[in-house]
Every structure is written in C-alpha cells, then in structure tokens.
mmCIF file of C-alpha atoms and ligand atoms in Angstrom:
data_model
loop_
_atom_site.group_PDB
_atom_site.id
_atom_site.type_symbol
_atom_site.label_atom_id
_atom_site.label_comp_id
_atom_site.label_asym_id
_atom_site.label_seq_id
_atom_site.Cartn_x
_atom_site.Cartn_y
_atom_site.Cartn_z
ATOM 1 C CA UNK A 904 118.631 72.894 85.326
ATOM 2 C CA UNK A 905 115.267 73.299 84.914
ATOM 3 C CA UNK A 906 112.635 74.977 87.867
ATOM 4 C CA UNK A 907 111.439 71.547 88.578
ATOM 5 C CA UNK A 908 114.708 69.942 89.205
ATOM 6 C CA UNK A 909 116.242 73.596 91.087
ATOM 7 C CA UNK A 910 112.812 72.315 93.385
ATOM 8 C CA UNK A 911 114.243 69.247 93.717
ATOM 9 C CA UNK A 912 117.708 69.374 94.501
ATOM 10 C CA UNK A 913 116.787 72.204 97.602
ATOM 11 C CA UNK A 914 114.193 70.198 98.937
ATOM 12 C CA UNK A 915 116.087 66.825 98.803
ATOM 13 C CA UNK A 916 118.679 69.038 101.376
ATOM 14 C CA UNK A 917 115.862 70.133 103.936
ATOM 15 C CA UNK A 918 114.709 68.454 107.005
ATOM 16 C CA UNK A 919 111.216 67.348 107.324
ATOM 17 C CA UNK A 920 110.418 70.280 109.763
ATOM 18 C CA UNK A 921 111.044 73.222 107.248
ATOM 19 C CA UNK A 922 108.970 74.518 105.060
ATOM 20 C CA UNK A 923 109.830 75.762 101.901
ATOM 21 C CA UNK A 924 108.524 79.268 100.609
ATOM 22 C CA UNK A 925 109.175 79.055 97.112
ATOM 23 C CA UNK A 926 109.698 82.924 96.439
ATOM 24 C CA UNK A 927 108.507 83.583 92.570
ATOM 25 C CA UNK A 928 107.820 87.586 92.889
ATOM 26 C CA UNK A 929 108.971 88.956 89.494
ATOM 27 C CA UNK A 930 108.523 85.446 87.420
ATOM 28 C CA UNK A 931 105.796 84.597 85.590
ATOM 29 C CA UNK A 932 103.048 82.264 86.079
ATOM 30 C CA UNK A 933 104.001 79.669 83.627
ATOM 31 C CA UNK A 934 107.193 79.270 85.972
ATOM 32 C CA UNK A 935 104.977 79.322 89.055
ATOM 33 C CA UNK A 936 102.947 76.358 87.231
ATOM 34 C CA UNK A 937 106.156 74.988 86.599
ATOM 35 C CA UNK A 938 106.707 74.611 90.495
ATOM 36 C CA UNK A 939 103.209 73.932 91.037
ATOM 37 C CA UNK A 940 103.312 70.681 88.343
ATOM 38 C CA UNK A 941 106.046 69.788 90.850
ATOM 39 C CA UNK A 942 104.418 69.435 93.614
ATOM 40 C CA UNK A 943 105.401 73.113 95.159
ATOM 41 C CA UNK A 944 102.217 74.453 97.220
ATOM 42 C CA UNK A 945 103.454 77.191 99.155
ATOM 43 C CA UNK A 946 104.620 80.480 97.210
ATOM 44 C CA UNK A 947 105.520 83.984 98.498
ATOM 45 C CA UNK A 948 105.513 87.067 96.727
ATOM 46 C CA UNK A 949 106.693 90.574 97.892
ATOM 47 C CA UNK A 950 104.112 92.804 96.366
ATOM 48 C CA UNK A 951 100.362 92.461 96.578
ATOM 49 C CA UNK A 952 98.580 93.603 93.681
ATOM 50 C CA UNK A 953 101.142 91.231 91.648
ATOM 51 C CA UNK A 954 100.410 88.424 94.396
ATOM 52 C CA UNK A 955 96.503 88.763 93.699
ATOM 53 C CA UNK A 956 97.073 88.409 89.788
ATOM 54 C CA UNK A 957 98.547 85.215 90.317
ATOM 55 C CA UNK A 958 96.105 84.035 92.739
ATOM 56 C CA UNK A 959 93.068 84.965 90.167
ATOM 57 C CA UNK A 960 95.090 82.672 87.624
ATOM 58 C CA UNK A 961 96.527 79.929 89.500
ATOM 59 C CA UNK A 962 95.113 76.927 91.439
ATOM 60 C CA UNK A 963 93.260 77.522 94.453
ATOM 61 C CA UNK A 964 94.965 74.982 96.439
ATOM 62 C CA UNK A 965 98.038 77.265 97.083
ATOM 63 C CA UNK A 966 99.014 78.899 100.427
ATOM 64 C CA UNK A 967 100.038 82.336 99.030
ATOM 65 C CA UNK A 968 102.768 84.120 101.657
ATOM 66 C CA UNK A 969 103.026 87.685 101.565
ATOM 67 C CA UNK A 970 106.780 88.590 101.897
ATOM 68 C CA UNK A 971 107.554 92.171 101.440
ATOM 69 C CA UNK A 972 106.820 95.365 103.133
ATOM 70 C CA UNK A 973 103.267 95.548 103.338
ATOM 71 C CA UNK A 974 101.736 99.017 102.526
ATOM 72 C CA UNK A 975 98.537 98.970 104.791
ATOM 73 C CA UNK A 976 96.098 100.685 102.117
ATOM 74 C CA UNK A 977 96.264 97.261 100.197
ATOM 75 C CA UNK A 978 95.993 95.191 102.812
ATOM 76 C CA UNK A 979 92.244 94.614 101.423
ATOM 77 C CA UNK A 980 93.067 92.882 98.793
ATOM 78 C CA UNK A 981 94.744 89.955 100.194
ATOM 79 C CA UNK A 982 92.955 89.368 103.082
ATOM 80 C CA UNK A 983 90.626 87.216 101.515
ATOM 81 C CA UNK A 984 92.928 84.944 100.381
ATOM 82 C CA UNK A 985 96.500 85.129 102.003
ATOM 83 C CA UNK A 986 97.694 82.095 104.005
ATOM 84 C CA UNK A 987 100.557 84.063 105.726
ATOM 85 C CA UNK A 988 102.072 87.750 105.900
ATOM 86 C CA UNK A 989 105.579 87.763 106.858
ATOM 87 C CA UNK A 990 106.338 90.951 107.231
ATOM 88 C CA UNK A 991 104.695 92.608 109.952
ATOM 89 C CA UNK A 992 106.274 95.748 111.368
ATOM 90 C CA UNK A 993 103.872 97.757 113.536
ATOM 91 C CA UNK A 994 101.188 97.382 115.326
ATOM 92 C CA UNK A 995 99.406 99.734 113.347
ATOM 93 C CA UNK A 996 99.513 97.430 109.850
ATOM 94 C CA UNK A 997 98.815 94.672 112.612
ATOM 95 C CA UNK A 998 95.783 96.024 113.824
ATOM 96 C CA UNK A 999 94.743 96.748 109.836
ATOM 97 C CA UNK A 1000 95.079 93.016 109.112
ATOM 98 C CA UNK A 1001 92.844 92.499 111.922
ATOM 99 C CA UNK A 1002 90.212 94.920 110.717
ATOM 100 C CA UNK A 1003 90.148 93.611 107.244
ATOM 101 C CA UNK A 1004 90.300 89.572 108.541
ATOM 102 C CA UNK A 1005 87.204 90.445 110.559
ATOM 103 C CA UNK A 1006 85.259 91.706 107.659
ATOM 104 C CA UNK A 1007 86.404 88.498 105.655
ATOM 105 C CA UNK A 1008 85.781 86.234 109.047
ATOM 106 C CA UNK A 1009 89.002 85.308 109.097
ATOM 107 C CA UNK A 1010 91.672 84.931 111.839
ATOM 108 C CA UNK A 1011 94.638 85.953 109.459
ATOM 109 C CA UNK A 1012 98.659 84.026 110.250
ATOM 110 C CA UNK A 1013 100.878 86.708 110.934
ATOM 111 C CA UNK A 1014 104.924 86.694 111.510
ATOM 112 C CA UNK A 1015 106.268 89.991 113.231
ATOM 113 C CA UNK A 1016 109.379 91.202 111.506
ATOM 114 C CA UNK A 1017 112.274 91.888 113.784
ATOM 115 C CA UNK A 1018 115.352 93.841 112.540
ATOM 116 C CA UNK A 1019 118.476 91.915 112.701
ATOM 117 C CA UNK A 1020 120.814 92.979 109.835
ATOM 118 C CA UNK A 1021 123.479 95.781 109.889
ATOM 119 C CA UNK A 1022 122.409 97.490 107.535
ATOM 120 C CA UNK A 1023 119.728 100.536 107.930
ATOM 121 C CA UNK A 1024 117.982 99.878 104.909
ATOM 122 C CA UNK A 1025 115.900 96.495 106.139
ATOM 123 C CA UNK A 1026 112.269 97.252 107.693
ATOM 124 C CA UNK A 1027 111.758 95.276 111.189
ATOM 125 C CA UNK A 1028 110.920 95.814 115.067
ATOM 126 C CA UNK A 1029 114.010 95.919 117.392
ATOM 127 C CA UNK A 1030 113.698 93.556 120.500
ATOM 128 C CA UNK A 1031 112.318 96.340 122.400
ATOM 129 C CA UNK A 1032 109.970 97.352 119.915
ATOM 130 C CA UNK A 1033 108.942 93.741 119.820
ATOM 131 C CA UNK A 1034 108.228 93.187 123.268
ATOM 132 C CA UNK A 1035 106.351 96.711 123.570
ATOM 133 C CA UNK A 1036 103.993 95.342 120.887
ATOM 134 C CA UNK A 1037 103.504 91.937 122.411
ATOM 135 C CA UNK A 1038 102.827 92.984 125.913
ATOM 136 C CA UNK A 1039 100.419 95.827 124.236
ATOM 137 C CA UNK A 1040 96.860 95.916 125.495
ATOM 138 C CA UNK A 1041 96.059 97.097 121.737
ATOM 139 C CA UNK A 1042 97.611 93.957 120.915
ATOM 140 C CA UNK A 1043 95.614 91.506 123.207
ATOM 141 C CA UNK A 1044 92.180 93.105 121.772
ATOM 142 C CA UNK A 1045 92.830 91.729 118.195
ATOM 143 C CA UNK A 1046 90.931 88.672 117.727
ATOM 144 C CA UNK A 1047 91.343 87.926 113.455
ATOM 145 C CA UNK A 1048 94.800 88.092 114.097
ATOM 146 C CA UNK A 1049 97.589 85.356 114.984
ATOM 147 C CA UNK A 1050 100.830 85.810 115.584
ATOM 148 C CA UNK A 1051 102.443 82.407 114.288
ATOM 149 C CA UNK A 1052 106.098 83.737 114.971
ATOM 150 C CA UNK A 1053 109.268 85.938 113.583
ATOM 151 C CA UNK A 1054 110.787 86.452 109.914
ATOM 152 C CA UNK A 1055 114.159 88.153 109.968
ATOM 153 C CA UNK A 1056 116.403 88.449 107.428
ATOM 154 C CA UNK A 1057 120.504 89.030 107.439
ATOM 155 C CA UNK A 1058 122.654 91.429 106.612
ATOM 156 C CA UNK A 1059 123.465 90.711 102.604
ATOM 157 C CA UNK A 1060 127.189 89.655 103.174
ATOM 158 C CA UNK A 1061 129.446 87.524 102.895
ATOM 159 C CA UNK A 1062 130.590 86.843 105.921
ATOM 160 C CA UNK A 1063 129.123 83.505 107.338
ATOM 161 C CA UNK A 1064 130.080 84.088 110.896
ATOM 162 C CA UNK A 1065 128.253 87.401 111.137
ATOM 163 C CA UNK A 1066 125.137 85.703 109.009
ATOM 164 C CA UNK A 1067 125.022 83.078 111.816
ATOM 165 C CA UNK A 1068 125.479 85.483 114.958
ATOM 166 C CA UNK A 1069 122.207 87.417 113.652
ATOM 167 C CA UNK A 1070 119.915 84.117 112.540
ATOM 168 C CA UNK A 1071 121.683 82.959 116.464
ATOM 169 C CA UNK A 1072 120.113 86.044 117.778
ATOM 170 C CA UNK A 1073 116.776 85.597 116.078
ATOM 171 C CA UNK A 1074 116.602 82.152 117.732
ATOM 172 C CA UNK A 1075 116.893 84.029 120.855
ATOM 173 C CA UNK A 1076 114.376 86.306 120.682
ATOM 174 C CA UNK A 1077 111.983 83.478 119.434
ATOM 175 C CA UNK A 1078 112.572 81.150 122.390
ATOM 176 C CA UNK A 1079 112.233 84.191 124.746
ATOM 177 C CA UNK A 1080 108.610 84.152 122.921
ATOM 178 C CA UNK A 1081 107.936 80.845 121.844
ATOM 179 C CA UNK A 1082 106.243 79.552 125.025
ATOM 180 C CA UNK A 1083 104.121 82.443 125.842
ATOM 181 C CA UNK A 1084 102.857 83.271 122.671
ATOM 182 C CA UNK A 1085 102.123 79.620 121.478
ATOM 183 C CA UNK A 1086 104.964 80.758 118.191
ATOM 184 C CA UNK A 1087 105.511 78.005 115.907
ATOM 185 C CA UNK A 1088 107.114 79.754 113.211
ATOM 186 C CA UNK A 1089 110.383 80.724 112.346
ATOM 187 C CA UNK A 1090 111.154 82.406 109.230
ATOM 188 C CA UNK A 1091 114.792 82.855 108.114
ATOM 189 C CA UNK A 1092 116.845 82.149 105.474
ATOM 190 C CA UNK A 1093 117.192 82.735 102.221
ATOM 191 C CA UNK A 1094 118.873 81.595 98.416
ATOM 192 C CA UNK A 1095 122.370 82.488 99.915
ATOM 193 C CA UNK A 1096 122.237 81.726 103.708
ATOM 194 C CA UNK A 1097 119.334 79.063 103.967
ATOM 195 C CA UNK A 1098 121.805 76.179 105.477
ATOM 196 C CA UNK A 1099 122.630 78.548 108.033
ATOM 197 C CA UNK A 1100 119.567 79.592 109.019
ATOM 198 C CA UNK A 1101 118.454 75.845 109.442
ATOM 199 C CA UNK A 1102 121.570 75.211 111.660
ATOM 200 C CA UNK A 1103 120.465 78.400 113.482
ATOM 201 C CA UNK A 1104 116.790 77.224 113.857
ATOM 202 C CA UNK A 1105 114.607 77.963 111.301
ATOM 203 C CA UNK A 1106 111.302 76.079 110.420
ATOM 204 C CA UNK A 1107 110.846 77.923 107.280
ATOM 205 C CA UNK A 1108 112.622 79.171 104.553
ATOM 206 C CA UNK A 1109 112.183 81.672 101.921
ATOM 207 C CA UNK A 1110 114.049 80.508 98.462
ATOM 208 C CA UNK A 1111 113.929 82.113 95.290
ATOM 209 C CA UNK A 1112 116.752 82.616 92.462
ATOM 210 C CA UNK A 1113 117.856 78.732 93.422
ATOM 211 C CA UNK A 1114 114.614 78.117 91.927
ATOM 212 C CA UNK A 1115 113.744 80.212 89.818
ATOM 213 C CA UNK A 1116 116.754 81.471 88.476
ATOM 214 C CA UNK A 1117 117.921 85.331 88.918
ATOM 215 C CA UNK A 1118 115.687 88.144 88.754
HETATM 216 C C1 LIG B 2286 113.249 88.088 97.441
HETATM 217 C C2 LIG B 2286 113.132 87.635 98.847
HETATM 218 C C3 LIG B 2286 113.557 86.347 99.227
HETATM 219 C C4 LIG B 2286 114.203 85.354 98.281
HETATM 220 O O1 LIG B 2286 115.469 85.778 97.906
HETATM 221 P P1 LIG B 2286 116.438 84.822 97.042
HETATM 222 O O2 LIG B 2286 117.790 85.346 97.354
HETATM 223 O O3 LIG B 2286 116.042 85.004 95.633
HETATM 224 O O4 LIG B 2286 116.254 83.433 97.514
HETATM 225 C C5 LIG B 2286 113.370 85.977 100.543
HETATM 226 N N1 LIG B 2286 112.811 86.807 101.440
HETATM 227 C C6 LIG B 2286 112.400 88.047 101.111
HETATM 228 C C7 LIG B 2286 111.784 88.902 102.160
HETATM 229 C C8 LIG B 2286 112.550 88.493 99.806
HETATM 230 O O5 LIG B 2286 112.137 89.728 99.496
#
C-alpha cells in the first residue's frame, strides 16, 4: 500500500477528536510530501537538527511536533518554528523553551512527559515529579510557555492488558490536571497500541511505520 493510502486507512479508523501525528523521523522528504499531497499537516520528528532540514524544505503550512528527548543546547533551533514539543521532562529544558520562545516572542505548546512504562529505559516525570513541577513557583514565572497536556508512552509489549492499565493510568493523572491547568492534550499511542490508547483517552496520536512503512 502506498503512504497515501497507509494515511488513509488509519485516519478512516479515528474519531473526529484525535489528532493524528504522522511520525516520519528517519524517512525522507519525498515521503513526507507524499503525506503532505494527502492532505497530512501535522508531522513529528524525534531529532531536531533533522526536524529543521525538513522544515527549510517543506511547506510552511505544517505544524512540526517535536517527539523525542529534547537535548536543551538545541532547543534554539526550533523555537522559531515548532508547533508542539512533546517531550518535556524537567523543568529545567522547560524553563529553556521559555527563554528561547521569549526571544522569538513566542508562547511555545508544551506536553510534560510522564513515565508510565516498565521498563527503565523510557525518559518521563513520575506523578510526584509531575506535581512538584506544576505546583513550582519556577513554573508559574514562565510566561512563553504552555503546558497543553501529557505524552506517555507504554511499555513495548505485548501484553494488551498491561498496555491499557498504563494509558488507564495516564488518563488519571490527566484528569487530576485537566481542570486546573486548562490541559487539552493527551498524547498516547502509537503504530502498535493506538486503538488502545483511544479507548483509554487519548486526543492525539503519534503513528509512524503504519504510514510510513518500517524504519
Ligand atoms: C517513533 C516514535 C513514535 C512512532 O512509532 P511507530 O511505532 O513507528 O508508530 C511515536 N512516539 C515516539 C515518541 C516515537 O519516538
């Protein structure tokens, strides 16, 4: 099947409220374009420098979401540009973004990561960590920033009950939020557990190799 009917197919199986991220790190532009000539506006990358070469040669009327760990020495070069950054960690790279935005006048969309897999390898704030940052004063001071919501991602398994107790728990945490922080956004879900993470309550999903094909 080719990109533009992959495109198809996974959007013809999402509800109106998500929003697909159509993840094309690794792939070249002429298979970006391909989504693009689609009708695809929203892509994510996971590394920044590759992110901004795409940017410089692709249409300007495409949200670009930064995905991946974020390394805050290169937050620079996005900042003019980026329409969301998933992965924020610490309040540290938070407070970055904010620095940069403000030299760009921009208020920058943020999601806070929060750690919900098994395994020790995945980057994220733990519920406690979470709150901490939230209720910071540091936090409250940062006016080019805006938290939009969480991203979390699942342990890489294949067990679907354990998939769905973790996307359940993210809900949590996000309706414990939601209210107070005016969050919108919830980020979960992926090639192999996206149908999940709708049932569990996500708003946005992150697809790539059911696009794109395998990396
Ligand atoms: C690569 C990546 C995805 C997409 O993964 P697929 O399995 O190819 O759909 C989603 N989220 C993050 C954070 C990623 O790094």
């Amino acid at each position: 099947m080719s990109i533009a009917q992959n495109l198809q197919s996974i959007k013809s199986q999402l509800p109106e409220h998500v929003t697909l991220v159509a993840v094309s790190k690794t792939k070249p532009v002429a298979d970006l374009m391909q989504a693009y000539d689609a009708g695809q506006r929203v892509f994510g990358e996971n590394k920044i420098q590759e992110m901004t070469d795409k940017f410089e040669q692709m249409p300007k009327d495409i949200n670009w979401h930064m995905i991946g760990h974020v390394q805050s020495n290169k937050v620079k070069y996005m900042t003019p540009y980026v329409a969301l950054v998933h992965g924020v960690d610490s309040l540290k790279l938070l407070s970055e973004i904010n620095r940069q935005a403000q030299k760009n006048n921009r208020v920058i969309d943020c999601l806070l990561q929060v750690y919900i897999a098994e395994e020790d390898t995945k980057f994220g704030l733990d519920d406690d960590e979470l709150q901490e940052l939230l209720s910071s004063d540091e936090f409250c001071s940062l006016k080019h920033v805006r938290i939009r919501g969480l991203m979390g991602m699942a342990t890489f398994t294949t067990n679907q009950q354990q998939i769905r107790k973790e996307f359940d728990h993210l809900k949590a945490v996000f309706d414990t939020f939601a209210t107070e922080y005016q969050f919108d956004t919830l980020s979960m879900g992926m090639s192999g557990d996206y149908q999940i993470a709708i049932s569990s309550g996500s708003n946005m999903v992150r697809i790539g190799s059911s696009i794109f094909g395998s990396r």
